[in-house]
Coordinates of C-alpha atoms in Angstrom, one line a residue:
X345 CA 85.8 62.4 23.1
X346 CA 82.4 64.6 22.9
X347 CA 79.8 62.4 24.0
X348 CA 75.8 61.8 23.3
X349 CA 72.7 61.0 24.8
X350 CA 69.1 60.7 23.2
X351 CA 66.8 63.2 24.6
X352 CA 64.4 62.2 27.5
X353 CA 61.1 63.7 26.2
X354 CA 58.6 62.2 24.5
X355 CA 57.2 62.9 20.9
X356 CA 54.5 61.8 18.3
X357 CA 56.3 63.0 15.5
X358 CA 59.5 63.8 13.8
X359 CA 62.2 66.2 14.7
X360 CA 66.0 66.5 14.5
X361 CA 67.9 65.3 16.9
X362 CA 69.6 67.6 19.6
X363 CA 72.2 65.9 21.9
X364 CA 73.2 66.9 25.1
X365 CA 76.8 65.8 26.6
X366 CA 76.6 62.2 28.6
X367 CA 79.5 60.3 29.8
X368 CA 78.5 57.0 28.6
X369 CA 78.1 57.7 25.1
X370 CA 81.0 57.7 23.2
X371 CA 81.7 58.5 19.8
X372 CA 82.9 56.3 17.4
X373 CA 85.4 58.4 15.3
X374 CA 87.0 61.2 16.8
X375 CA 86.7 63.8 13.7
X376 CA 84.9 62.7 10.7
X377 CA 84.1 59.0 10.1
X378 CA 85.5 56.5 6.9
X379 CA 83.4 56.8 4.5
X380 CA 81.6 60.1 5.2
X381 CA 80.8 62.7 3.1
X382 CA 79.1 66.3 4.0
X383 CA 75.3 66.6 3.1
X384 CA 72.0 68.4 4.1
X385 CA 71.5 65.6 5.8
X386 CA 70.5 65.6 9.7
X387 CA 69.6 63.0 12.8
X388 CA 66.4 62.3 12.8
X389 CA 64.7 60.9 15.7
X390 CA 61.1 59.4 15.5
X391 CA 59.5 59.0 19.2
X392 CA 55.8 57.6 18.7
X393 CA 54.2 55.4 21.3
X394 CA 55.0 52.1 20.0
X395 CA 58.5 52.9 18.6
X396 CA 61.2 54.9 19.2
X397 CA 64.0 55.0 16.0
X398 CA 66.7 56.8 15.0
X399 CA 67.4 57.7 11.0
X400 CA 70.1 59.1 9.2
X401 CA 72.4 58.8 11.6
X402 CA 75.4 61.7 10.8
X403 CA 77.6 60.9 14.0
X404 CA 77.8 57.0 15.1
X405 CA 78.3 56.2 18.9
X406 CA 77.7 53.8 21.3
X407 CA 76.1 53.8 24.4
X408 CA 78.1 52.1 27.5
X409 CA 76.0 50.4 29.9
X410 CA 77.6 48.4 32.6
X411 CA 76.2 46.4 35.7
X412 CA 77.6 47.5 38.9
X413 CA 80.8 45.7 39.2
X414 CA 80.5 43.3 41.9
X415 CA 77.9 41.4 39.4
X416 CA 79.7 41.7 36.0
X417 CA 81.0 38.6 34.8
X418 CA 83.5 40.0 32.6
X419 CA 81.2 39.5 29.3
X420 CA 80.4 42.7 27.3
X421 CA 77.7 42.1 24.1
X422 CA 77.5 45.3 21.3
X423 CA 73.7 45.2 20.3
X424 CA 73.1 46.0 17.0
X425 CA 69.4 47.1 16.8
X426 CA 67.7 46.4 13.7
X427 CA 64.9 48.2 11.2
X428 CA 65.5 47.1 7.8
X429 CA 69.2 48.9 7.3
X430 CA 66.7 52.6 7.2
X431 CA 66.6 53.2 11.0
X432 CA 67.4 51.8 14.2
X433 CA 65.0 50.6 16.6
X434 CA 66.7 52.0 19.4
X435 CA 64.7 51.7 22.4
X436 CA 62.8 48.6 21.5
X437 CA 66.3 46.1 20.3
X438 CA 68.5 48.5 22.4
X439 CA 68.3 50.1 25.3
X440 CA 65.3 47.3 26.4
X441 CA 68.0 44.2 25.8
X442 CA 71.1 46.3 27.6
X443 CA 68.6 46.3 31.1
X444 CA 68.0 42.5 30.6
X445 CA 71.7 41.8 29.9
X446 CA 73.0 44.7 32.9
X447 CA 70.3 42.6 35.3
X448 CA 72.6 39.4 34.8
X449 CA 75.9 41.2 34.7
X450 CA 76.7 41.1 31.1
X451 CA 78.0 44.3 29.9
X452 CA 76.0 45.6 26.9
X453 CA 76.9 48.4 24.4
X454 CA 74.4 50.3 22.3
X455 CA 75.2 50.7 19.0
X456 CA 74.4 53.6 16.9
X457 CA 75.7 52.7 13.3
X458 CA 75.3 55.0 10.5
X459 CA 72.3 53.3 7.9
X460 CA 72.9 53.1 4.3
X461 CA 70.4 55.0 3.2
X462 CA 71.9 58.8 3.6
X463 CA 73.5 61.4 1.1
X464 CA 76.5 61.1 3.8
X465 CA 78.0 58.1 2.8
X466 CA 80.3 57.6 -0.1
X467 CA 80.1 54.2 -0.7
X468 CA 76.3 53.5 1.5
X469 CA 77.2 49.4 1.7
X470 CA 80.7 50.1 3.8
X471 CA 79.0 52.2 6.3
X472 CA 77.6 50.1 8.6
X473 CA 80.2 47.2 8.9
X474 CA 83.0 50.1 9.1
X475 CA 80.8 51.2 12.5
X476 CA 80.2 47.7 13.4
X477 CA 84.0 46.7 13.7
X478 CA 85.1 50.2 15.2
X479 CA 82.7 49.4 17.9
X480 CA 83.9 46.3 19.1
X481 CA 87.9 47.6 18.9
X482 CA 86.5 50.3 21.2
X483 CA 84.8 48.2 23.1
X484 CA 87.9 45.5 23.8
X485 CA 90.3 48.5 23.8
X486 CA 88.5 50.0 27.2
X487 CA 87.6 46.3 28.4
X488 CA 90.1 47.1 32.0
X489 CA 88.5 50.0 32.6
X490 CA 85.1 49.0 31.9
X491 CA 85.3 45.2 34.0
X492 CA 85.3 43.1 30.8
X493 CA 87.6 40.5 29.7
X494 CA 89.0 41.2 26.3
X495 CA 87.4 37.7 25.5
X496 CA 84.4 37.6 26.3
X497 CA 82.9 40.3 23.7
X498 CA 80.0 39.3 21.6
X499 CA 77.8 41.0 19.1
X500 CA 74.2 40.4 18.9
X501 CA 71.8 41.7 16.2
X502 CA 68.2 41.8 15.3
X503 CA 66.7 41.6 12.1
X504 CA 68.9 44.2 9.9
X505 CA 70.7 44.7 12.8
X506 CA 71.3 40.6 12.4
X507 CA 72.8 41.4 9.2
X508 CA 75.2 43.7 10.7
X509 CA 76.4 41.6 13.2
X510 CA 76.3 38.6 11.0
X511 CA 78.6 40.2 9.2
X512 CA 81.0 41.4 11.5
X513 CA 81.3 37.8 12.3
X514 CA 82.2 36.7 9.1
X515 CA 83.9 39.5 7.6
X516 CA 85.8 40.5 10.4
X517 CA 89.6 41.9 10.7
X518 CA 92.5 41.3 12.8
X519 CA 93.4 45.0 13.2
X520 CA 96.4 46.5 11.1
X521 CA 99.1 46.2 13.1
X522 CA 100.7 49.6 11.2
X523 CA 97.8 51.5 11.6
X524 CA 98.0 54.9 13.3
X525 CA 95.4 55.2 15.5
X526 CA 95.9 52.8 18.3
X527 CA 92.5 52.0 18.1
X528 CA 92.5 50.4 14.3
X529 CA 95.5 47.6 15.9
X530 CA 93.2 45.9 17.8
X531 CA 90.7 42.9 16.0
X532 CA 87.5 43.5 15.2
X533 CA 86.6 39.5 15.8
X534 CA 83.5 39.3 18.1
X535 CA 84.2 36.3 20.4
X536 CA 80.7 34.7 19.6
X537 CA 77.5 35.9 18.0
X538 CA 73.6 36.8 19.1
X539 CA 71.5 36.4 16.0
X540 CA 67.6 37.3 16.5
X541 CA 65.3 36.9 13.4
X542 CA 68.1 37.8 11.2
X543 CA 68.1 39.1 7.8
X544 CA 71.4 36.5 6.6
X545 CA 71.5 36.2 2.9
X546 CA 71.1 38.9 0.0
X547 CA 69.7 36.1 -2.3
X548 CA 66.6 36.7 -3.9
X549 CA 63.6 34.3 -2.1
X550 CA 65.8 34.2 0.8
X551 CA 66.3 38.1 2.4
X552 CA 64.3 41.0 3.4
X553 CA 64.0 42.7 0.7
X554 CA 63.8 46.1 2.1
X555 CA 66.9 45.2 3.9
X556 CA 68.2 44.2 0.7
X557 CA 67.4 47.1 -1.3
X558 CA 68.9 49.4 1.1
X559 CA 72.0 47.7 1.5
X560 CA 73.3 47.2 -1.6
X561 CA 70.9 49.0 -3.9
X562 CA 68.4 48.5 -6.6
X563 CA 69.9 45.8 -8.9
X564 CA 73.2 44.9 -7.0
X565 CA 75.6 42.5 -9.0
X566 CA 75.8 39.0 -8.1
X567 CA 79.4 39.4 -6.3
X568 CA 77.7 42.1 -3.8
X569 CA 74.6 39.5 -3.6
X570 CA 77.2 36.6 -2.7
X571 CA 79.4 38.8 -0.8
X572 CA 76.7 40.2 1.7
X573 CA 74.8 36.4 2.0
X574 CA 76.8 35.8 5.2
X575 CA 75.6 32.4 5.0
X576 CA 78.1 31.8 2.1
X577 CA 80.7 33.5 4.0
X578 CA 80.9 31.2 7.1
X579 CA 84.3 29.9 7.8
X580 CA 86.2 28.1 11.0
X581 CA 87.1 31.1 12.4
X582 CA 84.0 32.1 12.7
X583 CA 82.9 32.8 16.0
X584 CA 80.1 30.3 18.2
X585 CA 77.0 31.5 17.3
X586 CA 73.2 31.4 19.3
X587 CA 70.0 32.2 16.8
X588 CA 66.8 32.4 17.7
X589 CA 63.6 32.9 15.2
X590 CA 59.9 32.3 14.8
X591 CA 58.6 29.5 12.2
X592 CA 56.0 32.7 11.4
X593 CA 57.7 35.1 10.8
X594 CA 56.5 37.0 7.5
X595 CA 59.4 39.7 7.1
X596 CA 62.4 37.9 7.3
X597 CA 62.1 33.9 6.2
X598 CA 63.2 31.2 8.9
X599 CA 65.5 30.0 6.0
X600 CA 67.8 32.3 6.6
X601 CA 68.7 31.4 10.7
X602 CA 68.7 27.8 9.1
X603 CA 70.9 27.9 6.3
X604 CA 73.2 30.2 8.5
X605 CA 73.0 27.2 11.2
X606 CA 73.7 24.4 8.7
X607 CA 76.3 26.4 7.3
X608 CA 78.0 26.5 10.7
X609 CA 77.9 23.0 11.6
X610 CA 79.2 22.4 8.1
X611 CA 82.1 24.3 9.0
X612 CA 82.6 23.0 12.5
X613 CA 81.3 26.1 14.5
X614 CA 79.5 25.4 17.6
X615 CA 76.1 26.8 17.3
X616 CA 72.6 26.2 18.8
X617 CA 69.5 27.7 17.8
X618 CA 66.3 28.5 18.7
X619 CA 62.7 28.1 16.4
X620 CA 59.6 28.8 17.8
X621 CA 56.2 28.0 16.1
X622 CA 55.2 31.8 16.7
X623 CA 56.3 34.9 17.6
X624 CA 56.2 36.7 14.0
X625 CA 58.6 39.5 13.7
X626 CA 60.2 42.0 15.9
X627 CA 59.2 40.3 18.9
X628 CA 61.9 41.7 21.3
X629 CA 62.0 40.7 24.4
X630 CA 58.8 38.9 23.8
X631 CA 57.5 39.6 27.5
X632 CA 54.5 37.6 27.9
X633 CA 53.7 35.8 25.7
X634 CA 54.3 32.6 26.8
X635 CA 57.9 30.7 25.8
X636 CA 58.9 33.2 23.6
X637 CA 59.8 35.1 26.2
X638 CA 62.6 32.2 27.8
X639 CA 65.0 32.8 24.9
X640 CA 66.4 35.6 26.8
X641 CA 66.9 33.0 29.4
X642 CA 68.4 30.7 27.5
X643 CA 70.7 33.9 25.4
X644 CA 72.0 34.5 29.0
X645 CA 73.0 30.8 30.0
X646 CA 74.5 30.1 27.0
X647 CA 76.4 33.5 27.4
X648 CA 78.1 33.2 30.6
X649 CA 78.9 29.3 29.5
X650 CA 81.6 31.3 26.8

């Protein structure tokens, strides 16, 4: 597989991505991906000192970082980072939350999903979920060689990047058992879920609208609205779920981590979540400021307790 790595240098502006060879990122799709369509489109990468995203993303990957293997406990999370389904806050929800997870032993797998907004997808919507669910079957197909029990493989999301994982969660496949490529037999279930300040539903008063918009379009019908509202598409099956979200948070409601938690424990799902009085949005790992920064604490315990 030809492999990726973000460059190392630093910039206050724009540019096009150029991607040397690195062993621990893999692509997703070994010739062109589902859904993908050729355009004048190219990788953008944005490197300012406060952010560092990625945007219109042409060749999705992840990134494979493992603890040293006398300290992995065998549990492997794919991090979806979020930015309103138009970029990907890399650094910030991704390479910064593999460290904390690596520091504890947890296996943690950057991934680099292509966005819905981009002239390179044929149907924008199925992007992102078609990357979402290719990742984890990579992810459990390399779990021997990579110290992870084919178990004990998560997904955890912020905001957008919530979305995405919410929905792997709840609109996940069992892997066609005819399929050609080895890779497509193997399910695409995560074995439990990381939500942080998710978007959840597509209903208006509810979502991020931006997140919305870019999803499923301008005016998208009411069966896409109903059908992307991953709080109406909980069942038993799906997997035990952690949330954690600020009472202030002024982009993406509370409502959404609380109708996604009622919905669970309507359906018998073990969840436990997480509100704090502040924090706003995008908080990260919230070092410093005060309790915020224990739900990666608390993430981690309840991890290695699955």
């Amino acid at each position: 597989m030809l492999r990726y790595l973000l460059p190392s240098l630093l910039f206050t502006f724009s540019c096009v991505a150029s991607i040397p060879n690195d062993p621990n990122v893999l692509r997703l799709w070994d010739g062109p991906a589902p859904n993908h369509q050729e355009s004048e489109q190219e990788e953008v990468i944005t490197d300012r000192p406060s952010s560092f995203a990625i945007s219109q993303v042409q060749i999705p990957t992840i990134e494979v970082r493992l603890p040293a293997r006398r300290s992995a406990t065998g549990h492997a999370v794919v991090i979806c980072p979020g930015g309103g389904y138009a970029r990907l806050s890399y650094n910030w929800e991704g390479v910064d939350i593999a460290s904390a997870l690596n520091a504890k032993g947890i296996a943690a797998i950057i991934l680099k999903s292509r966005l819905p907004d981009d002239d390179s997808n044929i149907e924008p919507r199925l992007s992102p979920l078609l990357d979402a669910k290719r990742a984890m079957r990579l992810v459990r197909q390399n779990a021997e060689d990579w110290s992870i029990d084919p178990a004990k493989i998560g997904v955890m999301g912020f905001s957008a990047g919530g979305h995405l994982a919410s929905t792997l969660g709840t609109q996940f496949d069992m892997g066609d058992p005819q399929a050609e490529d080895m890779t497509d037999r193997i399910s695409s279930r995560p074995d439990f879920m990381i939500l942080m300040y998710p978007v959840i539903s597509m209903r208006e008063g509810i979502t991020h609208a931006g997140s919305r918009k870019n999803l499923l379009g301008e005016n998208p019908s009411e069966e896409l609205v109903e059908q992307y509202s991953n709080e109406l598409q909980i069942t038993e099956n799906t997997p035990p779920t952690f949330l954690v979200h600020s009472s202030d948070d002024g982009a993406v409601p509370v409502a959404n981590s609380i109708l996604f938690y009622q919905s669970l424990l309507d359906h018998s799902v073990e969840a436990e979540m997480h509100l704090y009085p502040y924090g706003g949005h995008g908080f990260g790992l919230a070092l410093g400021r005060g309790r915020l920064e224990e739900w990666s604490d608390l993430c981690i315990q309840w991890i290695k307790a699955h």
